[in-house]
Coordinates of N, CA and C in Angstrom, one line a residue:
M1 N 2.8 -35.0 -15.1 CA 3.4 -35.8 -16.3 C 5.0 -35.9 -16.2
H2 N 5.6 -37.0 -16.3 CA 6.7 -37.3 -16.1 C 7.6 -36.6 -17.2
V3 N 8.7 -35.9 -17.1 CA 9.5 -35.4 -18.2 C 11.0 -36.0 -18.1
S4 N 11.5 -36.9 -19.3 CA 12.7 -37.1 -18.6 C 13.8 -36.2 -18.8
E5 N 15.1 -36.6 -18.5 CA 16.2 -35.4 -18.5 C 16.8 -35.4 -19.9
L6 N 16.3 -36.5 -20.8 CA 16.8 -36.2 -22.2 C 16.0 -35.0 -22.8
V7 N 14.8 -35.2 -22.6 CA 13.5 -34.0 -23.2 C 14.0 -32.7 -22.4
K8 N 14.1 -32.5 -21.1 CA 14.7 -31.4 -20.6 C 16.1 -31.0 -21.3
Q9 N 17.1 -31.8 -21.8 CA 18.1 -31.4 -22.3 C 18.1 -30.9 -23.4
H10 N 17.2 -31.5 -24.3 CA 17.3 -31.3 -25.6 C 16.1 -30.0 -25.9
F11 N 15.2 -29.8 -25.0 CA 14.3 -28.6 -24.9 C 15.2 -27.5 -24.4
A12 N 15.9 -27.4 -23.5 CA 16.6 -26.4 -23.0 C 17.7 -26.0 -24.0
T13 N 18.5 -26.7 -24.5 CA 19.7 -26.5 -25.5 C 19.3 -27.1 -26.9
P14 N 18.6 -26.8 -27.6 CA 18.0 -27.5 -28.7 C 19.4 -27.6 -29.9
Q15 N 19.6 -28.5 -30.5 CA 21.0 -28.8 -31.2 C 20.5 -28.6 -32.6
N16 N 21.3 -28.0 -33.5 CA 21.5 -28.2 -34.9 C 20.8 -27.0 -35.4
I17 N 20.2 -26.3 -34.6 CA 19.3 -25.0 -35.2 C 20.2 -24.1 -36.6
G18 N 19.2 -23.9 -37.4 CA 19.4 -23.2 -38.3 C 19.1 -24.0 -39.8
T19 N 19.9 -23.5 -40.9 CA 19.7 -23.8 -42.2 C 20.8 -24.2 -42.9
L20 N 20.5 -24.9 -43.9 CA 21.8 -25.3 -44.8 C 21.6 -24.6 -46.4
E21 N 22.5 -24.4 -47.0 CA 22.1 -23.8 -48.3 C 21.8 -25.1 -49.0
I22 N 21.1 -25.0 -49.8 CA 20.2 -25.6 -51.0 C 21.2 -25.8 -51.8
D23 N 21.8 -27.1 -52.1 CA 22.3 -27.8 -53.2 C 22.1 -29.3 -53.1
D24 N 22.4 -30.1 -54.2 CA 22.2 -31.2 -54.8 C 22.4 -32.3 -53.4
N25 N 23.4 -32.2 -52.9 CA 23.4 -32.6 -51.4 C 22.6 -32.8 -50.2
V26 N 21.8 -31.7 -50.4 CA 20.8 -31.7 -49.2 C 19.6 -31.8 -49.6
G27 N 18.8 -32.5 -48.6 CA 17.5 -33.3 -48.7 C 16.8 -32.3 -47.5
S28 N 15.7 -31.8 -48.1 CA 14.9 -30.6 -47.2 C 13.4 -31.5 -46.9
A29 N 12.7 -31.0 -45.8 CA 11.3 -31.4 -45.7 C 10.8 -30.5 -44.7
R30 N 9.6 -30.2 -44.9 CA 9.0 -29.5 -43.9 C 7.8 -30.3 -43.8
V31 N 7.4 -30.5 -42.1 CA 6.2 -31.2 -42.1 C 5.7 -30.2 -40.9
G32 N 4.1 -30.7 -40.6 CA 3.3 -30.1 -39.5 C 2.7 -29.0 -40.1
S33 N 1.9 -27.9 -39.3 CA 1.0 -27.4 -40.0 C 0.9 -25.7 -39.1
T34 N 1.1 -25.0 -39.6 CA 1.3 -23.4 -38.6 C -0.1 -23.3 -38.3
A35 N -1.1 -23.9 -38.9 CA -2.7 -24.0 -38.2 C -2.8 -24.6 -36.8
R36 N -1.8 -25.7 -36.9 CA -1.8 -26.6 -35.7 C -1.0 -26.2 -34.5
G37 N -0.1 -25.3 -35.2 CA 1.0 -24.8 -34.0 C 2.2 -25.6 -34.2
T38 N 2.3 -26.5 -34.7 CA 3.9 -27.5 -34.9 C 4.1 -27.7 -36.4
V39 N 5.4 -27.1 -36.7 CA 6.1 -27.1 -37.9 C 7.6 -27.6 -37.6
L40 N 8.1 -28.3 -38.3 CA 9.5 -28.8 -38.3 C 10.3 -28.9 -39.9
H41 N 11.2 -28.1 -39.9 CA 11.6 -28.1 -41.1 C 13.2 -28.5 -40.7
L42 N 13.2 -29.9 -41.6 CA 14.6 -30.5 -41.4 C 15.5 -30.6 -42.9
Q43 N 16.7 -30.3 -42.5 CA 17.5 -30.4 -43.6 C 18.7 -31.7 -43.4
I44 N 18.9 -32.4 -44.2 CA 20.1 -33.0 -44.1 C 21.2 -33.2 -45.1
H45 N 22.5 -33.2 -45.2 CA 23.5 -32.9 -46.1 C 24.4 -34.0 -45.9
L46 N 24.3 -34.7 -47.1 CA 25.3 -35.8 -47.4 C 26.5 -35.6 -47.9
S47 N 27.6 -36.4 -47.5 CA 28.9 -36.3 -48.0 C 29.4 -37.4 -48.9
G48 N 29.8 -37.4 -50.1 CA 29.8 -38.4 -51.0 C 28.2 -39.3 -51.1
Q49 N 27.5 -38.6 -50.8 CA 26.1 -39.7 -51.2 C 26.4 -41.0 -50.5
T50 N 26.7 -40.9 -49.4 CA 27.1 -42.0 -48.1 C 26.7 -41.7 -46.8
L51 N 27.2 -40.6 -46.3 CA 26.8 -40.4 -44.9 C 26.2 -39.3 -44.6
I52 N 25.0 -39.3 -43.6 CA 24.7 -37.9 -43.4 C 26.0 -37.2 -42.6
D53 N 26.4 -36.0 -42.9 CA 27.0 -35.3 -42.2 C 26.9 -33.9 -41.5
K54 N 25.8 -33.1 -41.8 CA 25.4 -32.4 -41.4 C 23.5 -32.3 -41.2
V55 N 23.1 -31.9 -40.3 CA 21.8 -31.7 -40.2 C 21.4 -30.4 -39.7
R56 N 20.3 -29.7 -40.0 CA 19.9 -28.3 -39.6 C 18.4 -28.4 -39.5
L57 N 17.9 -27.4 -38.4 CA 16.5 -27.6 -38.2 C 15.7 -26.6 -37.9
K58 N 14.6 -26.1 -38.2 CA 14.0 -25.0 -37.4 C 12.4 -25.7 -37.1
V59 N 12.3 -25.4 -35.9 CA 11.1 -26.1 -35.3 C 10.3 -25.0 -34.4
H60 N 8.9 -25.3 -34.5 CA 8.0 -24.4 -33.9 C 6.9 -25.4 -33.2
G61 N 6.9 -25.6 -31.9 CA 6.1 -25.9 -31.2 C 6.0 -26.5 -29.5
C62 N 5.7 -27.4 -29.1 CA 5.8 -27.6 -27.6 C 7.3 -28.1 -27.5
G63 N 7.8 -28.3 -26.0 CA 8.8 -28.5 -25.7 C 8.8 -30.0 -26.2
Y64 N 8.0 -30.9 -26.3 CA 8.4 -32.1 -26.6 C 8.8 -32.4 -28.2
T65 N 7.8 -31.4 -29.0 CA 8.6 -31.5 -30.4 C 10.0 -30.8 -30.9
I66 N 10.4 -29.4 -29.9 CA 11.3 -29.1 -29.7 C 12.3 -30.5 -29.5
A67 N 12.2 -31.2 -28.6 CA 13.2 -32.1 -28.0 C 13.4 -33.1 -29.2
C68 N 12.2 -33.5 -29.4 CA 12.3 -34.9 -30.6 C 13.1 -34.3 -31.8
A69 N 13.0 -33.6 -32.1 CA 13.6 -32.7 -33.7 C 15.1 -32.3 -33.0
S70 N 15.4 -31.8 -32.0 CA 17.1 -31.8 -31.7 C 17.4 -33.3 -31.3
Y71 N 16.9 -34.3 -30.6 CA 17.4 -35.5 -30.7 C 17.6 -36.2 -31.9
V72 N 16.7 -36.3 -32.9 CA 16.6 -36.8 -34.1 C 18.0 -36.1 -34.9
S73 N 17.9 -34.8 -34.8 CA 19.2 -34.0 -35.7 C 21.0 -34.6 -35.1
E74 N 20.9 -34.8 -34.1 CA 21.7 -35.5 -33.4 C 22.1 -36.9 -33.9
W75 N 21.0 -37.6 -33.6 CA 20.8 -39.1 -34.1 C 21.3 -39.3 -35.3
L76 N 21.0 -38.5 -36.6 CA 21.2 -38.6 -37.5 C 22.7 -38.3 -38.3
E77 N 23.6 -37.6 -37.5 CA 24.9 -37.2 -38.0 C 25.8 -38.5 -37.8
G78 N 26.5 -38.9 -39.0 CA 27.2 -40.0 -39.3 C 26.6 -41.3 -39.6
K79 N 25.2 -41.3 -39.7 CA 24.3 -42.2 -40.2 C 24.3 -42.5 -41.7
S80 N 24.2 -43.5 -42.4 CA 23.8 -43.8 -43.7 C 22.3 -43.7 -43.6
L81 N 21.9 -43.4 -45.2 CA 20.5 -43.3 -45.4 C 19.8 -44.5 -45.1
D82 N 20.4 -45.6 -45.5 CA 19.6 -46.8 -45.0 C 19.6 -46.9 -43.5
D83 N 20.2 -46.7 -42.6 CA 20.4 -46.3 -41.1 C 19.2 -45.5 -40.7
A84 N 19.4 -44.3 -41.6 CA 18.2 -43.3 -41.0 C 16.8 -43.6 -41.5
K85 N 16.8 -44.2 -42.6 CA 15.3 -44.9 -42.8 C 14.7 -45.5 -41.8
Q86 N 15.7 -46.4 -41.1 CA 15.1 -47.4 -40.1 C 14.7 -46.8 -38.6
L87 N 14.8 -45.5 -38.7 CA 14.6 -44.9 -37.4 C 12.8 -44.7 -37.4
S88 N 12.3 -45.0 -36.2 CA 10.6 -45.0 -36.1 C 10.4 -43.9 -35.0
S89 N 8.9 -43.5 -35.2 CA 8.8 -43.1 -34.1 C 8.8 -43.6 -33.0
H90 N 8.5 -44.7 -32.6 CA 8.4 -45.6 -31.5 C 9.8 -45.6 -30.9
D91 N 11.1 -45.5 -31.7 CA 12.4 -45.6 -31.1 C 12.7 -44.3 -30.7
I92 N 12.2 -43.1 -31.3 CA 12.3 -41.9 -30.7 C 11.5 -41.7 -29.4
A93 N 10.5 -42.3 -29.4 CA 9.6 -42.0 -28.0 C 9.9 -42.8 -26.9
R94 N 10.5 -44.1 -27.4 CA 11.1 -45.0 -26.4 C 12.3 -44.1 -25.7
T95 N 13.4 -43.5 -26.4 CA 14.4 -43.1 -25.9 C 14.1 -41.9 -25.2
L96 N 13.0 -41.1 -25.6 CA 13.0 -39.7 -24.9 C 12.1 -40.0 -23.6
E97 N 11.7 -41.3 -23.5 CA 10.7 -41.6 -22.7 C 9.1 -40.6 -22.7
L98 N 8.6 -40.3 -23.7 CA 7.4 -39.5 -24.0 C 6.3 -40.4 -23.5
P99 N 5.4 -39.5 -22.8 CA 4.2 -39.9 -22.5 C 3.6 -40.2 -23.7
E100 N 2.4 -41.0 -23.4 CA 1.7 -41.7 -24.7 C 0.9 -40.3 -25.3
V101 N 0.4 -39.3 -24.5 CA -0.2 -38.0 -25.2 C 0.8 -37.0 -25.9
K102 N 2.1 -37.5 -26.3 CA 3.1 -36.6 -26.7 C 3.6 -37.6 -27.7
R103 N 3.4 -39.0 -28.0 CA 3.8 -39.5 -29.2 C 3.8 -39.0 -30.4
H104 N 3.1 -38.2 -30.7 CA 2.8 -37.4 -32.2 C 3.9 -36.6 -32.6
C105 N 4.5 -36.4 -31.1 CA 5.8 -35.3 -31.7 C 6.8 -36.2 -32.2
A106 N 7.2 -37.2 -31.6 CA 8.1 -38.5 -32.2 C 7.5 -38.4 -33.7
L107 N 6.1 -38.8 -34.2 CA 6.0 -39.0 -35.2 C 6.1 -38.1 -36.3
L108 N 5.9 -36.7 -36.1 CA 6.5 -35.6 -36.5 C 7.9 -35.7 -37.2
A109 N 8.6 -36.0 -36.2 CA 10.0 -36.0 -36.6 C 10.4 -37.3 -37.4
E110 N 9.8 -38.1 -36.9 CA 10.0 -39.5 -38.2 C 9.6 -39.0 -39.5
D111 N 8.4 -38.1 -39.8 CA 7.6 -37.9 -41.1 C 8.8 -36.9 -41.5
A112 N 9.6 -36.1 -40.8 CA 10.4 -34.9 -41.5 C 11.8 -35.6 -41.7
V113 N 12.4 -36.9 -41.2 CA 13.6 -37.6 -41.6 C 12.8 -38.2 -43.0
K114 N 12.0 -38.9 -43.1 CA 11.6 -39.7 -44.4 C 11.5 -38.8 -45.4
A115 N 10.9 -37.6 -45.1 CA 10.4 -36.6 -46.3 C 11.9 -36.2 -46.8
A116 N 12.7 -35.7 -45.8 CA 14.3 -35.1 -46.3 C 14.7 -36.1 -47.2
I117 N 14.9 -37.6 -46.6 CA 15.4 -38.3 -47.5 C 14.7 -38.7 -48.9
I118 N 13.5 -38.6 -48.9 CA 13.0 -38.5 -50.2 C 13.2 -37.6 -51.1
D119 N 13.4 -36.1 -50.4 CA 13.8 -35.4 -51.2 C 15.4 -35.3 -52.0
Y120 N 16.3 -35.7 -50.8 CA 17.5 -36.3 -51.6 C 17.4 -37.2 -52.4
E121 N 17.1 -38.1 -52.4 CA 17.2 -39.1 -53.4 C 16.2 -38.7 -54.6
E122 N 15.4 -38.0 -54.8 CA 15.0 -37.5 -56.0 C 15.8 -36.8 -56.4
K123 N 16.8 -35.8 -55.9 CA 17.6 -35.3 -56.8 C 18.5 -36.1 -57.4
H124 N 18.9 -37.3 -56.7 CA 19.9 -38.2 -57.3 C 19.1 -39.6 -58.1
H125 N 17.9 -39.3 -58.4 CA 17.2 -40.4 -59.1 C 17.8 -40.5 -60.5
D126 N 18.2 -41.5 -61.5 CA 18.9 -41.7 -62.5 C 17.7 -41.9 -63.4

């Protein structure tokens, strides 16, 4: 199975590992299942309700899952919520050159992004 250089890079040195202190400017998500062996906890922090300025994650899963989560954490920094909402698993899979059998790893990352955005927006619902 072909493994892209970008997957190797993000698996070998995953970015933005850790957690953020919970406050109203942080959106958090936990997706996946410990029973299935894949869990992604993703947090986004927004500055001034406009741009994502920090992303942190904890991930447990295969190398492709780790690479997808790490890639997404880098991609999100500096993006608006509207831009972040447009990120799709297809985009992630294409960029990382994921084999078909590992596309579910990109879907998990997309689900985490969407859930973190929803969590953030629920805190700011008027």
